[in-house]
C-alpha cells in the first residue's frame, strides 16, 4: 500500500471521524464557503447547499459507518476511496463503495469535491463495518484489509 504524508493521513481520518460522529459543523467547515461538490448526480454550490444535503443524508442513513482510505495525493489534490454501511428507516441495510477526487485550497479546505459511488442492499449479516457509534476503532481493518 502506498505511503502518504502524515497530513494526508490525518486529513482523511479526520473527515472519516466527522462522518462517523455525524459532526455537521466539522464537515461544513472543512469546505470553502463557495465549494463545488458533485455527489453522484447532485450538484452542490456552497456550504448552505452542502448543509442541506448532509442533513438529508444523515436523516436517511441510519447507523451510518464510514471507512476512508487515501488513494493518491499531489499538490492540492487528494483521491480517497471509501465504503459505508447504513440502514434505512424500513430496516434495509446498504453498502456504498465510492471514490472522491478532492481539490484543496491553500489553507487545506475542500474547494472542489467529485464523488462517484455505487450503493446496493445487503443483509445485516453481511455487514463489515461494525463498531459502536462514533469514530472507527484504531484496530478495525482498513478497506484494503477487508478486501474492498
PDB file of C-alpha atoms in Angstrom:
ATOM      1  CA  UNK A   1       0.000   0.000   0.000  1.00  0.00           C
ATOM      2  CA  UNK A   2       1.368   3.459  -0.852  1.00  0.00           C
ATOM      3  CA  UNK A   3       2.684   5.695   1.904  1.00  0.00           C
ATOM      4  CA  UNK A   4       1.007   9.070   2.385  1.00  0.00           C
ATOM      5  CA  UNK A   5       2.118  12.168   4.191  1.00  0.00           C
ATOM      6  CA  UNK A   6       1.063  12.395   7.845  1.00  0.00           C
ATOM      7  CA  UNK A   7      -1.027  15.451   6.929  1.00  0.00           C
ATOM      8  CA  UNK A   8      -2.927  13.432   4.321  1.00  0.00           C
ATOM      9  CA  UNK A   9      -3.464  10.525   6.705  1.00  0.00           C
ATOM     10  CA  UNK A  10      -4.722  12.950   9.376  1.00  0.00           C
ATOM     11  CA  UNK A  11      -6.957  14.827   6.908  1.00  0.00           C
ATOM     12  CA  UNK A  12      -8.579  11.598   5.674  1.00  0.00           C
ATOM     13  CA  UNK A  13      -9.079  10.148   9.165  1.00  0.00           C
ATOM     14  CA  UNK A  14     -10.427  13.476  10.450  1.00  0.00           C
ATOM     15  CA  UNK A  15     -13.022  13.522   7.660  1.00  0.00           C
ATOM     16  CA  UNK A  16     -13.950   9.889   8.367  1.00  0.00           C
ATOM     17  CA  UNK A  17     -14.393  10.693  12.060  1.00  0.00           C
ATOM     18  CA  UNK A  18     -16.635  13.670  11.233  1.00  0.00           C
ATOM     19  CA  UNK A  19     -18.879  11.396   9.131  1.00  0.00           C
ATOM     20  CA  UNK A  20     -18.974   8.686  11.782  1.00  0.00           C
ATOM     21  CA  UNK A  21     -19.778  11.182  14.525  1.00  0.00           C
ATOM     22  CA  UNK A  22     -22.313  12.947  12.284  1.00  0.00           C
ATOM     23  CA  UNK A  23     -20.468  16.176  13.006  1.00  0.00           C
ATOM     24  CA  UNK A  24     -22.177  18.503  10.559  1.00  0.00           C
ATOM     25  CA  UNK A  25     -20.194  21.565  11.639  1.00  0.00           C
ATOM     26  CA  UNK A  26     -16.827  19.832  11.190  1.00  0.00           C
ATOM     27  CA  UNK A  27     -17.846  18.590   7.754  1.00  0.00           C
ATOM     28  CA  UNK A  28     -19.104  22.015   6.683  1.00  0.00           C
ATOM     29  CA  UNK A  29     -16.050  23.875   7.956  1.00  0.00           C
ATOM     30  CA  UNK A  30     -13.724  21.546   6.033  1.00  0.00           C
ATOM     31  CA  UNK A  31     -15.126  23.085   2.809  1.00  0.00           C
ATOM     32  CA  UNK A  32     -14.621  26.566   1.411  1.00  0.00           C
ATOM     33  CA  UNK A  33     -17.645  28.855   1.561  1.00  0.00           C
ATOM     34  CA  UNK A  34     -18.043  28.554  -2.233  1.00  0.00           C
ATOM     35  CA  UNK A  35     -17.126  24.868  -2.546  1.00  0.00           C
ATOM     36  CA  UNK A  36     -18.424  22.949  -5.553  1.00  0.00           C
ATOM     37  CA  UNK A  37     -19.425  19.353  -4.833  1.00  0.00           C
ATOM     38  CA  UNK A  38     -20.809  16.838  -7.294  1.00  0.00           C
ATOM     39  CA  UNK A  39     -22.109  13.828  -5.397  1.00  0.00           C
ATOM     40  CA  UNK A  40     -23.274  11.289  -7.971  1.00  0.00           C
ATOM     41  CA  UNK A  41     -25.997  13.275  -9.788  1.00  0.00           C
ATOM     42  CA  UNK A  42     -26.395  16.008  -7.168  1.00  0.00           C
ATOM     43  CA  UNK A  43     -24.581  19.307  -7.774  1.00  0.00           C
ATOM     44  CA  UNK A  44     -23.961  21.495  -4.736  1.00  0.00           C
ATOM     45  CA  UNK A  45     -22.532  25.016  -4.571  1.00  0.00           C
ATOM     46  CA  UNK A  46     -21.503  26.451  -1.238  1.00  0.00           C
ATOM     47  CA  UNK A  47     -21.816  25.482   2.382  1.00  0.00           C
ATOM     48  CA  UNK A  48     -25.545  26.121   2.670  1.00  0.00           C
ATOM     49  CA  UNK A  49     -26.390  23.626  -0.084  1.00  0.00           C
ATOM     50  CA  UNK A  50     -23.876  21.201   1.432  1.00  0.00           C
ATOM     51  CA  UNK A  51     -25.565  21.640   4.839  1.00  0.00           C
ATOM     52  CA  UNK A  52     -28.969  20.687   3.381  1.00  0.00           C
ATOM     53  CA  UNK A  53     -27.502  17.712   1.534  1.00  0.00           C
ATOM     54  CA  UNK A  54     -25.692  16.398   4.624  1.00  0.00           C
ATOM     55  CA  UNK A  55     -28.759  16.877   6.790  1.00  0.00           C
ATOM     56  CA  UNK A  56     -30.799  14.769   4.331  1.00  0.00           C
ATOM     57  CA  UNK A  57     -28.035  12.140   4.205  1.00  0.00           C
ATOM     58  CA  UNK A  58     -27.884  11.879   7.995  1.00  0.00           C
ATOM     59  CA  UNK A  59     -31.679  11.507   8.231  1.00  0.00           C
ATOM     60  CA  UNK A  60     -31.700   8.813   5.529  1.00  0.00           C
ATOM     61  CA  UNK A  61     -28.590   6.813   6.510  1.00  0.00           C
ATOM     62  CA  UNK A  62     -29.299   5.421   9.965  1.00  0.00           C
ATOM     63  CA  UNK A  63     -26.462   3.831  11.963  1.00  0.00           C
ATOM     64  CA  UNK A  64     -24.034   5.060   9.306  1.00  0.00           C
ATOM     65  CA  UNK A  65     -20.470   3.742   9.429  1.00  0.00           C
ATOM     66  CA  UNK A  66     -17.873   5.134   7.003  1.00  0.00           C
ATOM     67  CA  UNK A  67     -14.331   3.952   6.314  1.00  0.00           C
ATOM     68  CA  UNK A  68     -11.981   6.150   4.219  1.00  0.00           C
ATOM     69  CA  UNK A  69      -8.619   5.279   2.687  1.00  0.00           C
ATOM     70  CA  UNK A  70      -6.344   7.649   0.766  1.00  0.00           C
ATOM     71  CA  UNK A  71      -5.707   6.514  -2.788  1.00  0.00           C
ATOM     72  CA  UNK A  72      -3.351   9.150  -4.183  1.00  0.00           C
ATOM     73  CA  UNK A  73      -2.171  12.678  -3.491  1.00  0.00           C
ATOM     74  CA  UNK A  74      -0.434  15.528  -5.263  1.00  0.00           C
ATOM     75  CA  UNK A  75      -0.063  19.244  -4.683  1.00  0.00           C
ATOM     76  CA  UNK A  76      -3.522  20.479  -3.734  1.00  0.00           C
ATOM     77  CA  UNK A  77      -5.295  17.272  -4.735  1.00  0.00           C
ATOM     78  CA  UNK A  78      -6.325  14.142  -2.926  1.00  0.00           C
ATOM     79  CA  UNK A  79      -8.059  10.986  -4.064  1.00  0.00           C
ATOM     80  CA  UNK A  80      -9.904   8.920  -1.470  1.00  0.00           C
ATOM     81  CA  UNK A  81     -11.813   5.676  -1.707  1.00  0.00           C
ATOM     82  CA  UNK A  82     -14.413   4.724   0.832  1.00  0.00           C
ATOM     83  CA  UNK A  83     -17.049   2.255   1.906  1.00  0.00           C
ATOM     84  CA  UNK A  84     -20.090   2.999   4.029  1.00  0.00           C
ATOM     85  CA  UNK A  85     -22.868   0.933   5.543  1.00  0.00           C
ATOM     86  CA  UNK A  86     -26.198   2.112   6.901  1.00  0.00           C
ATOM     87  CA  UNK A  87     -29.826   1.110   7.109  1.00  0.00           C
ATOM     88  CA  UNK A  88     -32.954   2.925   6.032  1.00  0.00           C
ATOM     89  CA  UNK A  89     -35.925   3.619   8.272  1.00  0.00           C
ATOM     90  CA  UNK A  90     -37.511   0.459   6.837  1.00  0.00           C
ATOM     91  CA  UNK A  91     -34.595  -1.616   8.174  1.00  0.00           C
ATOM     92  CA  UNK A  92     -32.924  -2.395   4.844  1.00  0.00           C
ATOM     93  CA  UNK A  93     -29.114  -2.342   5.076  1.00  0.00           C
ATOM     94  CA  UNK A  94     -26.997  -0.841   2.301  1.00  0.00           C
ATOM     95  CA  UNK A  95     -23.324  -0.769   1.422  1.00  0.00           C
ATOM     96  CA  UNK A  96     -21.802   2.057  -0.602  1.00  0.00           C
ATOM     97  CA  UNK A  97     -18.470   1.897  -2.429  1.00  0.00           C
ATOM     98  CA  UNK A  98     -17.113   5.213  -3.634  1.00  0.00           C
ATOM     99  CA  UNK A  99     -14.236   7.376  -4.751  1.00  0.00           C
ATOM    100  CA  UNK A 100     -13.732  11.069  -4.220  1.00  0.00           C
ATOM    101  CA  UNK A 101     -11.452  13.440  -6.072  1.00  0.00           C
ATOM    102  CA  UNK A 102     -10.777  16.422  -3.838  1.00  0.00           C
ATOM    103  CA  UNK A 103      -9.161  19.761  -4.692  1.00  0.00           C
ATOM    104  CA  UNK A 104      -7.850  21.737  -1.721  1.00  0.00           C
ATOM    105  CA  UNK A 105      -7.230  25.464  -1.402  1.00  0.00           C
ATOM    106  CA  UNK A 106      -4.003  26.923   0.029  1.00  0.00           C
ATOM    107  CA  UNK A 107      -5.414  26.576   3.600  1.00  0.00           C
ATOM    108  CA  UNK A 108      -6.295  22.886   3.128  1.00  0.00           C
ATOM    109  CA  UNK A 109     -10.058  23.436   2.768  1.00  0.00           C
ATOM    110  CA  UNK A 110     -12.004  21.498   0.152  1.00  0.00           C
ATOM    111  CA  UNK A 111     -12.610  23.756  -2.844  1.00  0.00           C
ATOM    112  CA  UNK A 112     -13.995  21.097  -5.189  1.00  0.00           C
ATOM    113  CA  UNK A 113     -15.192  17.567  -4.483  1.00  0.00           C
ATOM    114  CA  UNK A 114     -16.238  14.996  -7.056  1.00  0.00           C
ATOM    115  CA  UNK A 115     -17.909  11.895  -5.640  1.00  0.00           C
ATOM    116  CA  UNK A 116     -18.716   8.714  -7.541  1.00  0.00           C
ATOM    117  CA  UNK A 117     -20.404   5.884  -5.651  1.00  0.00           C
ATOM    118  CA  UNK A 118     -22.429   2.726  -6.032  1.00  0.00           C
ATOM    119  CA  UNK A 119     -24.950   1.631  -3.440  1.00  0.00           C
ATOM    120  CA  UNK A 120     -26.572  -1.761  -3.057  1.00  0.00           C
ATOM    121  CA  UNK A 121     -28.682  -3.541  -0.435  1.00  0.00           C
ATOM    122  CA  UNK A 122     -27.011  -6.104   1.817  1.00  0.00           C
ATOM    123  CA  UNK A 123     -28.204  -8.440   4.529  1.00  0.00           C
ATOM    124  CA  UNK A 124     -27.434  -7.368   8.094  1.00  0.00           C
ATOM    125  CA  UNK A 125     -25.205 -10.447   8.479  1.00  0.00           C
ATOM    126  CA  UNK A 126     -23.050  -9.210   5.551  1.00  0.00           C
ATOM    127  CA  UNK A 127     -22.045  -6.017   7.340  1.00  0.00           C
ATOM    128  CA  UNK A 128     -18.295  -5.494   7.654  1.00  0.00           C
ATOM    129  CA  UNK A 129     -18.221  -2.047   9.270  1.00  0.00           C
ATOM    130  CA  UNK A 130     -19.205  -2.963  12.810  1.00  0.00           C
ATOM    131  CA  UNK A 131     -18.225  -0.741  15.696  1.00  0.00           C
ATOM    132  CA  UNK A 132     -20.114   1.324  18.279  1.00  0.00           C
ATOM    133  CA  UNK A 133     -21.373   4.721  17.146  1.00  0.00           C
ATOM    134  CA  UNK A 134     -18.545   7.219  16.817  1.00  0.00           C
ATOM    135  CA  UNK A 135     -15.041   7.076  15.365  1.00  0.00           C
ATOM    136  CA  UNK A 136     -13.748   3.827  13.892  1.00  0.00           C
ATOM    137  CA  UNK A 137     -11.565   1.973  16.412  1.00  0.00           C
ATOM    138  CA  UNK A 138      -7.837   2.027  15.584  1.00  0.00           C
ATOM    139  CA  UNK A 139      -7.741  -1.786  15.359  1.00  0.00           C
ATOM    140  CA  UNK A 140     -10.609  -2.062  12.836  1.00  0.00           C
ATOM    141  CA  UNK A 141      -9.450  -3.457   9.466  1.00  0.00           C
ATOM    142  CA  UNK A 142      -8.827  -0.984   6.634  1.00  0.00           C
ATOM    143  CA  UNK A 143     -10.595  -1.144   3.267  1.00  0.00           C
ATOM    144  CA  UNK A 144      -7.596  -2.985   1.861  1.00  0.00           C
ATOM    145  CA  UNK A 145      -7.573  -5.467   4.733  1.00  0.00           C
ATOM    146  CA  UNK A 146     -11.306  -6.070   4.250  1.00  0.00           C
ATOM    147  CA  UNK A 147     -10.727  -6.745   0.560  1.00  0.00           C
ATOM    148  CA  UNK A 148     -12.951  -3.866  -0.532  1.00  0.00           C
TER     149      UNK A 148
END
